[in-house]
GROMACS .gro file of C-alpha atoms in nm:
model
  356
    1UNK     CA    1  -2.973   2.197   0.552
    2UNK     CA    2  -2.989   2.367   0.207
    3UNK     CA    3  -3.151   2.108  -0.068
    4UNK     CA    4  -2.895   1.984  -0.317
    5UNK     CA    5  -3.081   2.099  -0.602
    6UNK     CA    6  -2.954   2.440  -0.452
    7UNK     CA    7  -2.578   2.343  -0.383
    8UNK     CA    8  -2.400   2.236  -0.708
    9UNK     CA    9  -2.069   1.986  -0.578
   10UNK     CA   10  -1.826   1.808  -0.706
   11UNK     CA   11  -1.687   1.513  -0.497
   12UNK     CA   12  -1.324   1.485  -0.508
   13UNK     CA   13  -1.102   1.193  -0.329
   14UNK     CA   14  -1.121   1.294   0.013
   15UNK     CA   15  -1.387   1.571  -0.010
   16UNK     CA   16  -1.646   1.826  -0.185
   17UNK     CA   17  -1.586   2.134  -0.351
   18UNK     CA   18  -1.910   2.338  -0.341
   19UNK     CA   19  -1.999   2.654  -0.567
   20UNK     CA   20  -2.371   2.900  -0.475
   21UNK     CA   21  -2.587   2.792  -0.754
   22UNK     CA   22  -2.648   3.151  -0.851
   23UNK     CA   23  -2.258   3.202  -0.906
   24UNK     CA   24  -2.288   2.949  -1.168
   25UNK     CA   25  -2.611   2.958  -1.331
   26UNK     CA   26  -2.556   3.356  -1.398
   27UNK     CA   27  -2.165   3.291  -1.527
   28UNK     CA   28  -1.979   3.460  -1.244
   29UNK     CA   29  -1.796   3.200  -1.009
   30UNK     CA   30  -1.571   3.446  -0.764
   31UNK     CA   31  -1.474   3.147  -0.548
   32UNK     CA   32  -1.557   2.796  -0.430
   33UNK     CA   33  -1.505   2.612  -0.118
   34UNK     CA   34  -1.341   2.311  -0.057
   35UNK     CA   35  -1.501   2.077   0.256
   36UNK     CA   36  -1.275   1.754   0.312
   37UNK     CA   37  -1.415   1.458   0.509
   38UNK     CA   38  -1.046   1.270   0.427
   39UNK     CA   39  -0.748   1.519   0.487
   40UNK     CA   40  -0.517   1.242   0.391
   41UNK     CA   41  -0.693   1.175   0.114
   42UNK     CA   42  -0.692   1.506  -0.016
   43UNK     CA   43  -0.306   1.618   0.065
   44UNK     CA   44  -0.185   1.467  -0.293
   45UNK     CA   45  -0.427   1.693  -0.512
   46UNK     CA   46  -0.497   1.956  -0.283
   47UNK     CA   47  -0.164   2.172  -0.324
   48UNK     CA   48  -0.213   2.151  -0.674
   49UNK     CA   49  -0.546   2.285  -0.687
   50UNK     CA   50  -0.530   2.567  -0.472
   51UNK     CA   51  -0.178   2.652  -0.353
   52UNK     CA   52   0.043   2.540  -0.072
   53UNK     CA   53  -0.090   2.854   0.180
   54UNK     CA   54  -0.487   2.798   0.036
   55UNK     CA   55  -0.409   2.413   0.113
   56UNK     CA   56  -0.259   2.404   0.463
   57UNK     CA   57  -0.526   2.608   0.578
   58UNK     CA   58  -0.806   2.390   0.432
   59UNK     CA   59  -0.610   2.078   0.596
   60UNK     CA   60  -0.575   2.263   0.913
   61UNK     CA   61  -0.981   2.370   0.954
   62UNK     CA   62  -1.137   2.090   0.718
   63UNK     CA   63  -1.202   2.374   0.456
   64UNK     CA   64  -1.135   2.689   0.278
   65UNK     CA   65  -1.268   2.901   0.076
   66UNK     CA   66  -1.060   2.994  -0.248
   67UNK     CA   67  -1.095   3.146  -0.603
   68UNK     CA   68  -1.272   2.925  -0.822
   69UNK     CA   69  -1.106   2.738  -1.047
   70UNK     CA   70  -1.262   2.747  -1.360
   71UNK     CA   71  -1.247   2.409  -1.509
   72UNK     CA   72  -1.438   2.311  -1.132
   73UNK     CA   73  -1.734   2.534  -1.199
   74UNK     CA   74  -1.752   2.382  -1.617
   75UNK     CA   75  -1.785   2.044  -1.396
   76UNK     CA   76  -2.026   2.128  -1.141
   77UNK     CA   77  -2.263   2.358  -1.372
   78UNK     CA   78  -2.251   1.999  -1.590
   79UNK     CA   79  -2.327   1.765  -1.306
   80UNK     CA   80  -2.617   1.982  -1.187
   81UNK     CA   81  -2.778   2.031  -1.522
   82UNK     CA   82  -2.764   1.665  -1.574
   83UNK     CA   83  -2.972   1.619  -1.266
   84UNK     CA   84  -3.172   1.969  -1.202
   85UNK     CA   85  -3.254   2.111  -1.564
   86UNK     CA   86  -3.621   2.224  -1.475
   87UNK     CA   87  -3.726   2.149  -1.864
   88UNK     CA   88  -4.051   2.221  -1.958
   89UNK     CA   89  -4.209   2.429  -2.260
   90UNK     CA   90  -4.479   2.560  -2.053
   91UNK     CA   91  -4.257   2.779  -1.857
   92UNK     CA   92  -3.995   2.822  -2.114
   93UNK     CA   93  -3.685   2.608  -2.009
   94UNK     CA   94  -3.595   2.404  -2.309
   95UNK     CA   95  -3.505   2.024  -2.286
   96UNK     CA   96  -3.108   1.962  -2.297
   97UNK     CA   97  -2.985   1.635  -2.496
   98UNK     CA   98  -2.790   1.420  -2.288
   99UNK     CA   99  -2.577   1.248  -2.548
  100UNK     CA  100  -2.434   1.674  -2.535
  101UNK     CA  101  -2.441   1.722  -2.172
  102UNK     CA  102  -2.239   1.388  -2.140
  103UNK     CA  103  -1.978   1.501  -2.413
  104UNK     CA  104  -1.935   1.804  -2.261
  105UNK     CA  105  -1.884   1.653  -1.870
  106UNK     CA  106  -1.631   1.395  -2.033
  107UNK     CA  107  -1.432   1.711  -2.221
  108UNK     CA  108  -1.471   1.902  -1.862
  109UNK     CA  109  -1.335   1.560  -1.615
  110UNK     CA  110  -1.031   1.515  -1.840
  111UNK     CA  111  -0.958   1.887  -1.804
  112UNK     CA  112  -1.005   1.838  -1.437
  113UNK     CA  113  -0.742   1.505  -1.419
  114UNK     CA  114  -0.485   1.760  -1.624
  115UNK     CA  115  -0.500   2.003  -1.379
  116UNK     CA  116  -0.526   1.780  -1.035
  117UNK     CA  117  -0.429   1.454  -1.083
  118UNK     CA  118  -0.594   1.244  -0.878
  119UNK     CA  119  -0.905   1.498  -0.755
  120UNK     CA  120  -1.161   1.304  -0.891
  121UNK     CA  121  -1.009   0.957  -0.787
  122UNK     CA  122  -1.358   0.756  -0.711
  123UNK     CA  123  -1.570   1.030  -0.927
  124UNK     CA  124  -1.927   0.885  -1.029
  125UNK     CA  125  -1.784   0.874  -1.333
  126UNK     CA  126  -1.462   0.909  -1.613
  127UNK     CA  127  -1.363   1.060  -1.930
  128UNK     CA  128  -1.398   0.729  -2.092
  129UNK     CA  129  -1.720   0.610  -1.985
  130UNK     CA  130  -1.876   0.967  -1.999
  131UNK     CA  131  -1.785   0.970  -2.365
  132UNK     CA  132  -1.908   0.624  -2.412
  133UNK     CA  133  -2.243   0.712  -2.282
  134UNK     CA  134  -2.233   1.034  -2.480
  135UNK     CA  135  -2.173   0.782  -2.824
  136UNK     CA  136  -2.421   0.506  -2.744
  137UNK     CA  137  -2.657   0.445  -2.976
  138UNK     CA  138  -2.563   0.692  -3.241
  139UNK     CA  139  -2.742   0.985  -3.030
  140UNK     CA  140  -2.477   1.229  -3.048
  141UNK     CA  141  -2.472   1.236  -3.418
  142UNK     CA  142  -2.826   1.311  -3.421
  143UNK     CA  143  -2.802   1.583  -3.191
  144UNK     CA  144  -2.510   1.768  -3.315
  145UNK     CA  145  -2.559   1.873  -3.603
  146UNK     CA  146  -2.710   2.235  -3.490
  147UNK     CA  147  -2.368   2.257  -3.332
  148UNK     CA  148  -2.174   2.081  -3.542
  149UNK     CA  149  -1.876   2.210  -3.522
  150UNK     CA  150  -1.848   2.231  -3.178
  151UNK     CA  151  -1.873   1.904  -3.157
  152UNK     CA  152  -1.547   1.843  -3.365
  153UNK     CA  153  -1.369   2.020  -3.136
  154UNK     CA  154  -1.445   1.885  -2.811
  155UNK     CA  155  -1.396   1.501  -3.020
  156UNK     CA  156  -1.086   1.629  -3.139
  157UNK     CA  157  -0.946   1.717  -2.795
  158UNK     CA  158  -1.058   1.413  -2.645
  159UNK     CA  159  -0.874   1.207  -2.957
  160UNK     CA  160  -0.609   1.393  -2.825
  161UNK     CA  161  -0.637   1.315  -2.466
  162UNK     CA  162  -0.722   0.960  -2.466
  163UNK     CA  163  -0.382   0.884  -2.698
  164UNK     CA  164  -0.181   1.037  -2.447
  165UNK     CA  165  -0.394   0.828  -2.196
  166UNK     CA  166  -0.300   0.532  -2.438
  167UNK     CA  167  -0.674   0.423  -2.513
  168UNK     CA  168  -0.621   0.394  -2.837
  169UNK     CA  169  -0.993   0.293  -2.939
  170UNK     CA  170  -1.154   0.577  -2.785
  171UNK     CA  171  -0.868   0.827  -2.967
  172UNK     CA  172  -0.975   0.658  -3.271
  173UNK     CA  173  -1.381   0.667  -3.195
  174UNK     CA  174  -1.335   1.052  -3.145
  175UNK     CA  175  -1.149   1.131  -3.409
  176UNK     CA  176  -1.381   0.930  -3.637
  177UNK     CA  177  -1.708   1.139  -3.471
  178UNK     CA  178  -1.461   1.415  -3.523
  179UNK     CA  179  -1.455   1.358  -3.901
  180UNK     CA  180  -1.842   1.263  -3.923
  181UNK     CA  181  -1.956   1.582  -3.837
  182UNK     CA  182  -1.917   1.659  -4.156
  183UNK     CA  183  -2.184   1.441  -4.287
  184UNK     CA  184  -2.383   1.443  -3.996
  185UNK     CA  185  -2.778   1.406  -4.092
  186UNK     CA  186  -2.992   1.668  -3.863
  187UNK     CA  187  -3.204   1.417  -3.623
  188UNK     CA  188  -3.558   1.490  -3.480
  189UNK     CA  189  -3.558   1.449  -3.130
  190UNK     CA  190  -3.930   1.348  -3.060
  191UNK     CA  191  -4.086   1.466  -2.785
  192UNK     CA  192  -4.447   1.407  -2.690
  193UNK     CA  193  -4.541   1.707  -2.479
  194UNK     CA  194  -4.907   1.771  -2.443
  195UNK     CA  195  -5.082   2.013  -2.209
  196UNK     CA  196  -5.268   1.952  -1.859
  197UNK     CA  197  -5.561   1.767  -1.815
  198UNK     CA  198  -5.905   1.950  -1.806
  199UNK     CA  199  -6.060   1.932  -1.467
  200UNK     CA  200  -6.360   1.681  -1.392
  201UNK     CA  201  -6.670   1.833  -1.303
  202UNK     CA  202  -6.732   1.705  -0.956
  203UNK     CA  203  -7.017   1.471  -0.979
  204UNK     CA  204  -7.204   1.131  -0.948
  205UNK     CA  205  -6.948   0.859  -0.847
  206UNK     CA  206  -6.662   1.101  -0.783
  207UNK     CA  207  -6.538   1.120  -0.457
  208UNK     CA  208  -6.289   1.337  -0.426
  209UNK     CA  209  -6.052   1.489  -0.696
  210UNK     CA  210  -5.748   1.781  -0.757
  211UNK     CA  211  -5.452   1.843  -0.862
  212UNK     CA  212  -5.044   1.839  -0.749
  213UNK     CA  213  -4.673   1.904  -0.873
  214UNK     CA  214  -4.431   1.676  -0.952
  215UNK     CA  215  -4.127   1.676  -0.688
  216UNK     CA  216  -3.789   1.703  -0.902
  217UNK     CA  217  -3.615   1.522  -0.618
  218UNK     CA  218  -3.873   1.189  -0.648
  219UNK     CA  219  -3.856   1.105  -1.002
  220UNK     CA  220  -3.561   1.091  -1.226
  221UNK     CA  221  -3.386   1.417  -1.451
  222UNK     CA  222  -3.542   1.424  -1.814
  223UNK     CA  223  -3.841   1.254  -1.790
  224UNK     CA  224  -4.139   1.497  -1.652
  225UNK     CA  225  -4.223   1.872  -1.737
  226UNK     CA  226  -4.093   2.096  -1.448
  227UNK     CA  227  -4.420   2.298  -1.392
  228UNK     CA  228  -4.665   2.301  -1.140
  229UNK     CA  229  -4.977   2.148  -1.173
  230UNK     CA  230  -4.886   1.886  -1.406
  231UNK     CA  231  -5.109   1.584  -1.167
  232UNK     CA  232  -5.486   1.534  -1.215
  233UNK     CA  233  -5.628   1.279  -0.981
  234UNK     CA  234  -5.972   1.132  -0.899
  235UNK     CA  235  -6.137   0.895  -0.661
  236UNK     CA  236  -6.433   0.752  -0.796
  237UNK     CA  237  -6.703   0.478  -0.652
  238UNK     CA  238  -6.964   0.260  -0.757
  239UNK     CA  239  -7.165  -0.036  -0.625
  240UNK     CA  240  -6.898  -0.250  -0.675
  241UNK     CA  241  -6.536  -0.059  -0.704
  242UNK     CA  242  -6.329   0.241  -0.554
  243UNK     CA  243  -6.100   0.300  -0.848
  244UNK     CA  244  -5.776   0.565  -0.857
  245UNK     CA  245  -5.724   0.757  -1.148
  246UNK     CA  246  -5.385   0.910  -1.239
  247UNK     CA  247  -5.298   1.137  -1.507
  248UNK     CA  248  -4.920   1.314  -1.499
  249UNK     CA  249  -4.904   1.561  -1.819
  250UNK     CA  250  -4.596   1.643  -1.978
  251UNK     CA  251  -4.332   1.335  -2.030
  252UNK     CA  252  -4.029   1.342  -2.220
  253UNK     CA  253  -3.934   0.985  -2.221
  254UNK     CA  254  -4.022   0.659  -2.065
  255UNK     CA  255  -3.954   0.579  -1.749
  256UNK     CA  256  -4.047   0.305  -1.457
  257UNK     CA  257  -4.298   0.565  -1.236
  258UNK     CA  258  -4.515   0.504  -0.985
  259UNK     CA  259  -4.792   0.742  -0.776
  260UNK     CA  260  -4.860   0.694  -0.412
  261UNK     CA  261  -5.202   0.844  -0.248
  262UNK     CA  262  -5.180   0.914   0.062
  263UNK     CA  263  -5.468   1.045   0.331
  264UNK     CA  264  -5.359   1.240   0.593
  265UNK     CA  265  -4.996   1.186   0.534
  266UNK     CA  266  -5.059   0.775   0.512
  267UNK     CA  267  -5.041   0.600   0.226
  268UNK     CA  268  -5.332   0.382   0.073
  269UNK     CA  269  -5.250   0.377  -0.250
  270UNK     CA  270  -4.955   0.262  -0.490
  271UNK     CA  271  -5.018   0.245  -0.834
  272UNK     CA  272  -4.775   0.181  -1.152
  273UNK     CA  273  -4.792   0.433  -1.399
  274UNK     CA  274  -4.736   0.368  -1.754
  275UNK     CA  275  -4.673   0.599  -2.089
  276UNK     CA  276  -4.961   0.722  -2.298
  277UNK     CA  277  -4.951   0.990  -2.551
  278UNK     CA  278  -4.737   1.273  -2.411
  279UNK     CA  279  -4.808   1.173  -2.051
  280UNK     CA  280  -4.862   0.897  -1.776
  281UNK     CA  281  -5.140   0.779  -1.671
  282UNK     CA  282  -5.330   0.514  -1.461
  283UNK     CA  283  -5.679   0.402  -1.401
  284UNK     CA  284  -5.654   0.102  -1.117
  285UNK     CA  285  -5.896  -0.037  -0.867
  286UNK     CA  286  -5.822  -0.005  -0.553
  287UNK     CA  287  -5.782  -0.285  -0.309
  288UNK     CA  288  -6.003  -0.429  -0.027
  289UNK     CA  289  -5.824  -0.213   0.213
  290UNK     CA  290  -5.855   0.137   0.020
  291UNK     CA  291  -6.176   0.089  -0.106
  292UNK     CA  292  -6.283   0.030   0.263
  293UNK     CA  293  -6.133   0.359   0.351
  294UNK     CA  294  -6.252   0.561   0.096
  295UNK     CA  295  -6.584   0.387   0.137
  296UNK     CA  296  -6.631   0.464   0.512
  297UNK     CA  297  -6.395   0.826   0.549
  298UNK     CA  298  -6.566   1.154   0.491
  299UNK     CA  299  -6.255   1.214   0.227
  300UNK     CA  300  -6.196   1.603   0.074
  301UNK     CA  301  -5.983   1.685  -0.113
  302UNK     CA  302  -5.725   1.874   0.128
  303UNK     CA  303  -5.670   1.524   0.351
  304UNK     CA  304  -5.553   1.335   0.035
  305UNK     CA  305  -5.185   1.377  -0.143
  306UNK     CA  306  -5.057   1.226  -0.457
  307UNK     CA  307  -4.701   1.167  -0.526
  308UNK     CA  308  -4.573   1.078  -0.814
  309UNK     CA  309  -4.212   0.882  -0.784
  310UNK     CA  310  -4.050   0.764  -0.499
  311UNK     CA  311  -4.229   0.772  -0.187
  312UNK     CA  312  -3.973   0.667   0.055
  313UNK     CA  313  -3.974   0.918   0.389
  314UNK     CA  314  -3.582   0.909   0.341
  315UNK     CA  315  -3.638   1.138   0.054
  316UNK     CA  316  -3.462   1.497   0.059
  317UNK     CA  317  -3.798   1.665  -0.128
  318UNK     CA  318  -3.836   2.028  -0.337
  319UNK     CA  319  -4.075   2.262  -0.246
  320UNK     CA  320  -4.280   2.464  -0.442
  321UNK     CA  321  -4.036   2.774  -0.351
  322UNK     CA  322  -3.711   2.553  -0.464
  323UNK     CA  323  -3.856   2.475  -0.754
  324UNK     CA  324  -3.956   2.865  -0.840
  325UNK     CA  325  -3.600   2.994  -0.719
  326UNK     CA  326  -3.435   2.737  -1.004
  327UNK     CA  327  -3.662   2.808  -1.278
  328UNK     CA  328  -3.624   3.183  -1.199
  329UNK     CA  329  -3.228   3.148  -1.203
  330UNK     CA  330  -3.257   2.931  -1.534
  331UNK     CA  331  -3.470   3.139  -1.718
  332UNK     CA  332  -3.255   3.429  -1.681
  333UNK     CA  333  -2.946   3.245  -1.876
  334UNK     CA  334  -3.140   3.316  -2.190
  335UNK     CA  335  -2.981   3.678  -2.155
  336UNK     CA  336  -2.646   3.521  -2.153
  337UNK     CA  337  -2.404   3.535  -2.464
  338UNK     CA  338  -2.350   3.167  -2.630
  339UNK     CA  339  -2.066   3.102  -2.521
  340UNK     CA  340  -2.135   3.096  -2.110
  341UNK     CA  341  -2.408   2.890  -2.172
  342UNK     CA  342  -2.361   2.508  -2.266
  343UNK     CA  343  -2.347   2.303  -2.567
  344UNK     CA  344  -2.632   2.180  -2.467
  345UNK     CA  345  -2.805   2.461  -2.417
  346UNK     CA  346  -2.677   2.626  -2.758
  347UNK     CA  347  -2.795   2.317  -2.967
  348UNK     CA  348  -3.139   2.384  -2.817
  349UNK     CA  349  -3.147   2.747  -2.895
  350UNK     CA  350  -3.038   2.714  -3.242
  351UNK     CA  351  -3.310   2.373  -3.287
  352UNK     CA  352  -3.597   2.615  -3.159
  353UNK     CA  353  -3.487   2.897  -3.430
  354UNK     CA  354  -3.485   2.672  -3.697
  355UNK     CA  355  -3.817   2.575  -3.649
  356UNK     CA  356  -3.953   2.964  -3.706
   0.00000   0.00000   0.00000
């Protein structure tokens, strides 16, 4: 089964609608295909999406493959940004704001209910509370002012949309975001980035030590630096402790982490992790149990893993190949022109150029 990191969907009532990651990331969507679990379900919004011939055949064989709809593939990029973006500054993939990326999904759902009424009946999420995470907290005006005028647009059309939706305070708390891009103060967007850990010499008191990768799929989106490598551990001993220490480089924001050491595949080890200056990091003693492991098991370095997030077996993980494949298909939207790339993405680019 291919990981979802690799298959961008949106879930409509009654069904997915799945684009090739590729298609999207590089601009060109040819087509799409529609998989429904709930052919009833579907039937109201299905002619209108795709046709009456397109939609008896996907009700008839459970799917079909169509031209892709355009206001679909805005959706899905959106969705899988939100949860994929492989940000990290040592391999060149810039952090995304999300107060943007939310903006922009809430512009790209009420496009969708316009042209399907009814598709995204029981979606994760609507216009209106996609826009109010995108305002909470005065983020978006910080953010947008490299983009400023963007911004007013997409604020305008949701004014627009929510009046004819009849929510009049969210018509009036665009249109007043609208109007305060005028006067909207650049922010600085702080992030404490700092680089991997030196390596500790091997020596008295340390049993065993290395080094792993975060898995994107175990920790949540915006929080860690994409890149390999980013996990220093170490075992140490002495006469009276086995202690664990932790130290994940790279982190973007705060988040409730933990690391699980495993040896040969079976955990011994669960630690909290907590935010230090540009990274997490833990130094715990280990308990009765672990220590007595540790104490009486020839340990090297190969029989011991370290993950960082959750640990659950039910887990779909990344590999080291997944994780390549994205940041290869990422990198390569820099050769895009600005306006197939997101707002997001745009309000990065032009942040990084004003700082040279």
């Amino acid at each position: 089964m291919t990981h979802p990191v690799h298959t961008p969907v949106v879930a409509a009532d009654g069904g997915l609608v799945r684009f090739a990651l590729a298609d999207l990331l590089s601009a060109s969507v040819p087509s799409m295909r529609i998989e429904l679990s709930d052919a009833a379900a579907a039937e109201p919004w299905l002619t209108r999406l795709v046709g009456a011939e397109a939609g008896l055949t996907a009700l008839a064989e459970g799917h079909a493959d169509v031209p892709a709809r355009p206001e679909l593939a805005t959706l899905a990029l959106l969705l899988w940004i939100r949860r994929w973006w492989p940000a990290s500054p040592a391999l060149g993939v810039p952090s995304l704001d999300p107060a943007l990326l939310d903006l922009e999904a809430a512009v790209a759902t009420a496009a969708i209910e316009d042209l399907a009424e009814g598709l995204l009946d029981g979606f994760e999420a609507t216009p209106a509370e996609l826009f109010d995470a995108a305002i909470a907290g005065d983020a978006l005006l910080a953010m947008a002012p490299p983009v400023a005028d963007e911004v007013r647009g997409l604020c305008t059309r949701l004014s627009a949309w929510f009046d004819e939706q009849d929510d009049v305070a969210r018509a009036e708390a665009a249109a007043d975001l609208a109007a305060g891009m005028e006067t909207a103060a650049p922010g600085q967007r702080a992030y404490a980035l700092a680089a991997g850990a030196d390596s500790t010499v091997l020596g008295e008191g340390v049993l065993a030590e290395g080094h792993a990768s975060v898995d994107w799929a175990r920790v949540p989106p915006g929080v860690l630096d994409a890149a390999e490598g980013t996990v220093t551990w170490r075992i140490t001993t002495s006469m009276t402790a086995a202690r664990l220490e932790i130290d994940v480089a790279g982190a973007f924001a705060d988040a409730a982490l933990t690391a699980v050491a495993t040896y040969d595949g079976e955990p011994f080890a669960e630690v909290p992790l907590a935010l230090g200056a540009g990274r997490f990091v833990v130094t715990a003693d280990l308990d009765e149990a672990a220590a007595r492991l540790v104490a009486t098991r020839s340990l090297h370095s190969g029989h011991i893993g370290l993950i960082v997030g959750v640990a659950a077996e039910g887990v779909a993980g990344t590999t080291a190949e997944d994780r390549a494949e994205v940041v290869s298909l990422v990198r390569a939207r820099e050769a895009l022109p600005p306006e197939a790339r997101t707002l997001a993405e745009r309000a990065a680019a032009a942040s990084a150029d004003e700082e040279f």
